[in-house]
CSV table of C-alpha atoms in Angstrom, one decimal:
chain,number,residue,atom,x,y,z
A,1090,UNK,CA,0.0,0.0,0.0
A,1091,UNK,CA,1.2,3.5,-0.7
A,1092,UNK,CA,1.4,6.3,1.8
A,1093,UNK,CA,2.7,9.8,2.2
A,1094,UNK,CA,4.2,11.4,5.3
A,1095,UNK,CA,4.6,15.2,5.6
A,1096,UNK,CA,6.9,16.2,8.5
A,1097,UNK,CA,5.9,19.4,10.2
A,1098,UNK,CA,2.2,20.4,10.2
A,1099,UNK,CA,3.2,24.0,10.6
A,1100,UNK,CA,6.3,25.8,9.1
A,1101,UNK,CA,7.2,29.4,9.6
A,1102,UNK,CA,9.7,31.3,7.5
A,1103,UNK,CA,10.7,34.9,7.1
A,1104,UNK,CA,9.9,36.7,3.9
A,1105,UNK,CA,12.8,36.1,1.5
A,1106,UNK,CA,14.0,33.0,3.3
A,1107,UNK,CA,14.2,29.5,1.8
A,1108,UNK,CA,11.1,27.4,2.0
A,1109,UNK,CA,11.5,23.7,2.6
A,1110,UNK,CA,8.5,21.4,3.0
A,1111,UNK,CA,9.1,17.8,3.5
A,1112,UNK,CA,7.4,14.8,2.0
A,1113,UNK,CA,8.3,11.1,2.2
A,1114,UNK,CA,6.5,8.4,0.4
A,1115,UNK,CA,6.1,4.7,0.6
A,1116,UNK,CA,5.4,2.8,-2.6
A,1117,UNK,CA,6.2,-0.7,-3.9
A,1118,UNK,CA,6.2,0.6,-7.4
A,1119,UNK,CA,7.7,3.7,-9.0
A,1120,UNK,CA,5.5,6.4,-7.7
A,1121,UNK,CA,3.8,9.4,-9.3
A,1122,UNK,CA,4.0,12.3,-6.9
A,1123,UNK,CA,2.2,15.6,-6.8
A,1124,UNK,CA,2.3,18.8,-4.7
A,1125,UNK,CA,-0.8,20.9,-4.4
A,1126,UNK,CA,-1.4,24.2,-2.6
A,1127,UNK,CA,-4.7,25.2,-0.9
A,1128,UNK,CA,-5.5,28.8,-0.1
A,1129,UNK,CA,-8.2,29.4,2.6
A,1130,UNK,CA,-11.7,28.3,1.5
A,1131,UNK,CA,-10.5,27.3,-1.9
A,1132,UNK,CA,-9.7,24.1,-3.7
A,1133,UNK,CA,-6.4,22.5,-4.5
A,1134,UNK,CA,-4.1,23.9,-7.1
A,1135,UNK,CA,-1.5,21.8,-8.7
A,1136,UNK,CA,2.1,23.1,-8.1
A,1137,UNK,CA,4.0,20.4,-9.8
A,1138,UNK,CA,4.2,16.7,-10.5
A,1139,UNK,CA,6.8,13.9,-10.8
A,1140,UNK,CA,6.0,11.2,-13.4
A,1141,UNK,CA,9.3,9.4,-13.7
A,1142,UNK,CA,11.0,11.9,-16.1
A,1143,UNK,CA,13.5,14.4,-14.7
A,1144,UNK,CA,14.1,14.0,-11.0
A,1145,UNK,CA,14.1,17.8,-10.4
A,1146,UNK,CA,10.7,19.1,-11.2
A,1147,UNK,CA,9.9,22.8,-11.6
A,1148,UNK,CA,6.5,24.1,-10.9
A,1149,UNK,CA,4.5,27.3,-10.7
A,1150,UNK,CA,5.2,30.3,-8.5
A,1151,UNK,CA,9.0,29.5,-8.3
A,1152,UNK,CA,8.5,26.1,-6.5
A,1153,UNK,CA,10.5,23.0,-7.3
A,1154,UNK,CA,10.8,19.5,-5.9
A,1155,UNK,CA,13.4,16.8,-6.2
A,1156,UNK,CA,12.6,13.2,-6.3
A,1157,UNK,CA,15.1,11.1,-4.4
A,1158,UNK,CA,14.5,7.4,-4.7
A,1159,UNK,CA,17.2,6.4,-2.2
A,1160,UNK,CA,15.5,8.6,0.5
A,1161,UNK,CA,12.0,8.0,-0.7
A,1162,UNK,CA,11.5,11.8,-0.6
A,1163,UNK,CA,9.9,14.5,-2.7
A,1164,UNK,CA,10.6,17.7,-0.8
A,1165,UNK,CA,9.2,21.0,-2.0
A,1166,UNK,CA,11.5,24.1,-2.0
A,1167,UNK,CA,11.4,27.7,-3.0
A,1168,UNK,CA,14.6,29.9,-2.8
A,1169,UNK,CA,12.8,33.0,-1.5
A,1170,UNK,CA,9.5,33.1,0.3
A,1171,UNK,CA,6.9,35.6,-0.5
A,1172,UNK,CA,4.0,36.7,1.7
A,1173,UNK,CA,1.6,35.3,-1.0
A,1174,UNK,CA,3.0,31.8,-0.4
A,1175,UNK,CA,1.2,31.5,2.9
A,1176,UNK,CA,-1.1,28.6,2.4
A,1177,UNK,CA,-1.5,24.9,3.1
A,1178,UNK,CA,0.6,22.5,1.0
A,1179,UNK,CA,-0.3,18.8,0.3
A,1180,UNK,CA,1.9,16.1,-1.0
A,1181,UNK,CA,0.1,13.2,-2.8
A,1182,UNK,CA,1.0,9.9,-4.4
A,1183,UNK,CA,-1.2,8.4,-7.1
A,1184,UNK,CA,-2.4,4.9,-6.4
A,1185,UNK,CA,-1.1,2.6,-9.0
A,1186,UNK,CA,-3.3,-0.2,-8.1
A,1187,UNK,CA,-5.7,0.7,-10.9
A,1188,UNK,CA,-7.8,3.6,-10.0
A,1189,UNK,CA,-5.2,6.3,-9.6
A,1190,UNK,CA,-6.9,7.9,-6.7
A,1191,UNK,CA,-4.7,10.1,-4.6
A,1192,UNK,CA,-3.3,9.3,-1.2
A,1193,UNK,CA,-2.6,12.6,0.5
A,1194,UNK,CA,-0.3,13.6,3.3
A,1195,UNK,CA,-1.8,15.5,6.2
A,1196,UNK,CA,-0.6,18.8,4.9
A,1197,UNK,CA,1.8,21.5,6.0
A,1198,UNK,CA,0.6,25.0,6.8
A,1199,UNK,CA,3.2,27.6,5.7
A,1200,UNK,CA,3.3,30.9,7.5
A,1201,UNK,CA,5.5,33.7,6.0
A,1202,UNK,CA,6.7,36.3,8.5
A,1203,UNK,CA,7.3,39.9,7.4
B,197,UNK,CA,-12.4,27.3,-20.1
B,198,UNK,CA,-14.3,26.6,-16.9
B,199,UNK,CA,-12.6,24.5,-14.2
B,200,UNK,CA,-14.3,21.9,-12.0
B,201,UNK,CA,-17.5,23.5,-10.7
B,202,UNK,CA,-18.9,22.5,-7.4
B,203,UNK,CA,-22.2,23.7,-5.8
B,204,UNK,CA,-23.2,24.8,-3.4
B,205,UNK,CA,-20.1,26.3,-1.9
B,206,UNK,CA,-21.6,26.2,1.5
B,207,UNK,CA,-24.4,23.9,2.7
B,208,UNK,CA,-26.0,23.9,6.1
B,209,UNK,CA,-28.2,21.0,7.2
B,210,UNK,CA,-29.8,19.9,10.4
B,211,UNK,CA,-29.2,16.4,11.8
B,212,UNK,CA,-31.3,13.8,10.0
B,213,UNK,CA,-31.7,15.8,6.7
B,214,UNK,CA,-30.2,14.9,3.4
B,215,UNK,CA,-27.3,16.7,1.7
B,216,UNK,CA,-26.7,16.7,-2.0
B,217,UNK,CA,-23.4,17.9,-3.4
B,218,UNK,CA,-22.9,18.5,-7.1
B,219,UNK,CA,-19.8,18.4,-9.2
B,220,UNK,CA,-19.4,19.3,-12.9
B,221,UNK,CA,-16.0,18.2,-14.2
B,222,UNK,CA,-13.9,20.1,-16.6
B,223,UNK,CA,-15.0,20.0,-20.2
B,224,UNK,CA,-13.8,16.8,-21.8
B,225,UNK,CA,-13.1,15.1,-18.4
B,226,UNK,CA,-15.0,11.8,-17.8
B,227,UNK,CA,-13.3,10.7,-14.6
B,228,UNK,CA,-14.5,12.1,-11.3
B,229,UNK,CA,-13.1,11.6,-7.8
B,230,UNK,CA,-14.6,12.7,-4.5
B,231,UNK,CA,-12.5,13.5,-1.4
B,232,UNK,CA,-13.4,14.6,2.1
B,233,UNK,CA,-11.4,16.9,4.2
B,234,UNK,CA,-12.1,16.9,7.9
B,235,UNK,CA,-11.1,19.9,10.0
B,236,UNK,CA,-7.3,20.1,10.4
B,237,UNK,CA,-6.8,17.0,8.3
B,238,UNK,CA,-5.7,16.0,4.8
B,239,UNK,CA,-8.0,14.9,2.1
B,240,UNK,CA,-9.3,11.3,2.1
B,241,UNK,CA,-10.5,9.5,-1.0
B,242,UNK,CA,-14.1,8.6,-1.0
B,243,UNK,CA,-15.2,7.4,-4.5
B,244,UNK,CA,-14.1,7.3,-8.1
B,245,UNK,CA,-16.6,7.3,-10.9
B,246,UNK,CA,-16.7,7.3,-14.7
B,247,UNK,CA,-19.8,8.1,-16.6
B,248,UNK,CA,-22.6,5.9,-15.3
B,249,UNK,CA,-20.2,3.7,-13.4
B,250,UNK,CA,-18.8,3.5,-9.9
B,251,UNK,CA,-15.2,2.3,-10.3
B,252,UNK,CA,-13.9,2.4,-6.7
B,253,UNK,CA,-16.0,3.2,-3.7
B,254,UNK,CA,-13.5,1.8,-1.1
B,255,UNK,CA,-13.4,5.1,0.8
B,256,UNK,CA,-17.2,5.6,1.1
B,257,UNK,CA,-18.8,5.0,4.5
B,258,UNK,CA,-21.0,1.8,4.1
B,259,UNK,CA,-24.2,3.6,5.1
B,260,UNK,CA,-25.9,6.8,4.2
B,261,UNK,CA,-23.5,7.8,1.5
B,262,UNK,CA,-23.9,7.3,-2.2
B,263,UNK,CA,-22.6,8.8,-5.4
B,264,UNK,CA,-23.5,8.8,-9.1
B,265,UNK,CA,-22.3,10.3,-12.3
B,266,UNK,CA,-25.1,10.0,-14.9
B,267,UNK,CA,-24.7,10.1,-18.6
B,268,UNK,CA,-26.0,13.7,-18.6
B,269,UNK,CA,-25.5,16.2,-15.8
B,270,UNK,CA,-23.2,16.6,-12.9
B,271,UNK,CA,-21.8,14.0,-10.5
B,272,UNK,CA,-23.8,13.9,-7.2
B,273,UNK,CA,-22.6,12.9,-3.8
B,274,UNK,CA,-25.6,12.2,-1.5
B,275,UNK,CA,-25.5,12.0,2.2
B,276,UNK,CA,-28.7,10.8,3.9
B,277,UNK,CA,-29.7,11.4,7.5
B,278,UNK,CA,-26.7,13.6,8.1
B,279,UNK,CA,-24.9,13.6,11.5
B,280,UNK,CA,-22.5,16.1,13.1
B,281,UNK,CA,-19.6,14.0,12.1
B,282,UNK,CA,-20.4,14.6,8.4
B,283,UNK,CA,-19.3,18.2,8.8
B,284,UNK,CA,-16.4,18.6,6.4
B,285,UNK,CA,-15.2,20.1,3.1
B,286,UNK,CA,-16.0,17.8,0.2
B,287,UNK,CA,-13.9,18.2,-2.9
B,288,UNK,CA,-14.4,16.9,-6.4
B,289,UNK,CA,-11.6,16.4,-8.8
B,290,UNK,CA,-11.6,15.4,-12.5
B,291,UNK,CA,-9.2,14.1,-15.0
B,292,UNK,CA,-9.4,13.5,-18.7
B,293,UNK,CA,-8.3,9.9,-18.9
B,294,UNK,CA,-7.3,7.3,-16.5
B,295,UNK,CA,-3.6,7.3,-15.7
B,296,UNK,CA,-1.2,7.9,-12.9
B,297,UNK,CA,0.5,10.8,-14.6
B,298,UNK,CA,-2.6,12.7,-15.2
B,299,UNK,CA,-3.0,15.4,-12.6
B,300,UNK,CA,-6.4,15.7,-11.1
B,301,UNK,CA,-8.1,19.2,-11.2
B,302,UNK,CA,-9.9,20.2,-8.1
B,303,UNK,CA,-13.0,22.3,-7.5
B,304,UNK,CA,-13.3,24.8,-4.7
B,305,UNK,CA,-15.3,22.3,-2.6
B,306,UNK,CA,-18.5,22.3,-0.7
B,307,UNK,CA,-18.3,23.1,3.0
B,308,UNK,CA,-21.0,21.1,4.8
B,309,UNK,CA,-22.1,22.2,8.2
B,310,UNK,CA,-24.4,20.1,10.3
B,311,UNK,CA,-26.4,21.8,13.1
């Protein structure tokens, strides 16, 4: 069975500082991984996806993530945080058992300090 | 190019009433997923449907919950005899074809409150 663990339910960074949100996965097959962002009272917006092509994936709004098979990780980073990045971030793995439903992590709420 | 449309955005029901949540997938998308987000938690899969077929309902509670995606019209998630524990945000997502590398596109959700 596949699973996702997001370490740190709350992360605070100063504006302009590096953002690092952690995601580890468990999968018996090569995974397809996704990062989504959720702003208050809104749905989820796709930031980026890993589908077994390049291990360093660039997404929208300056975010990127690196797939590391040896560490079973897919951490999300952004070199310089902006106030508008404050939101909740979810890592998800696609179930490869046939229905491709998502298994989500519990989310990380990012706070950006002025 | 409309995205995934969910309505209503907010729904208030009293215990014992029925709740109907609607989801219109993106144009050209025939695969619909429903997820539930409880307060301070991540999203949990409920059901996956294609037109006129339920493909995977392994995340649906065994009683009171049902879903459909008719040939014409939106997908409907129906909760009968609602209880306080049903209070949550319900999200619908759609994708054009079945495949692990196809990202799902999410609606803005329906926030269900049970009095």
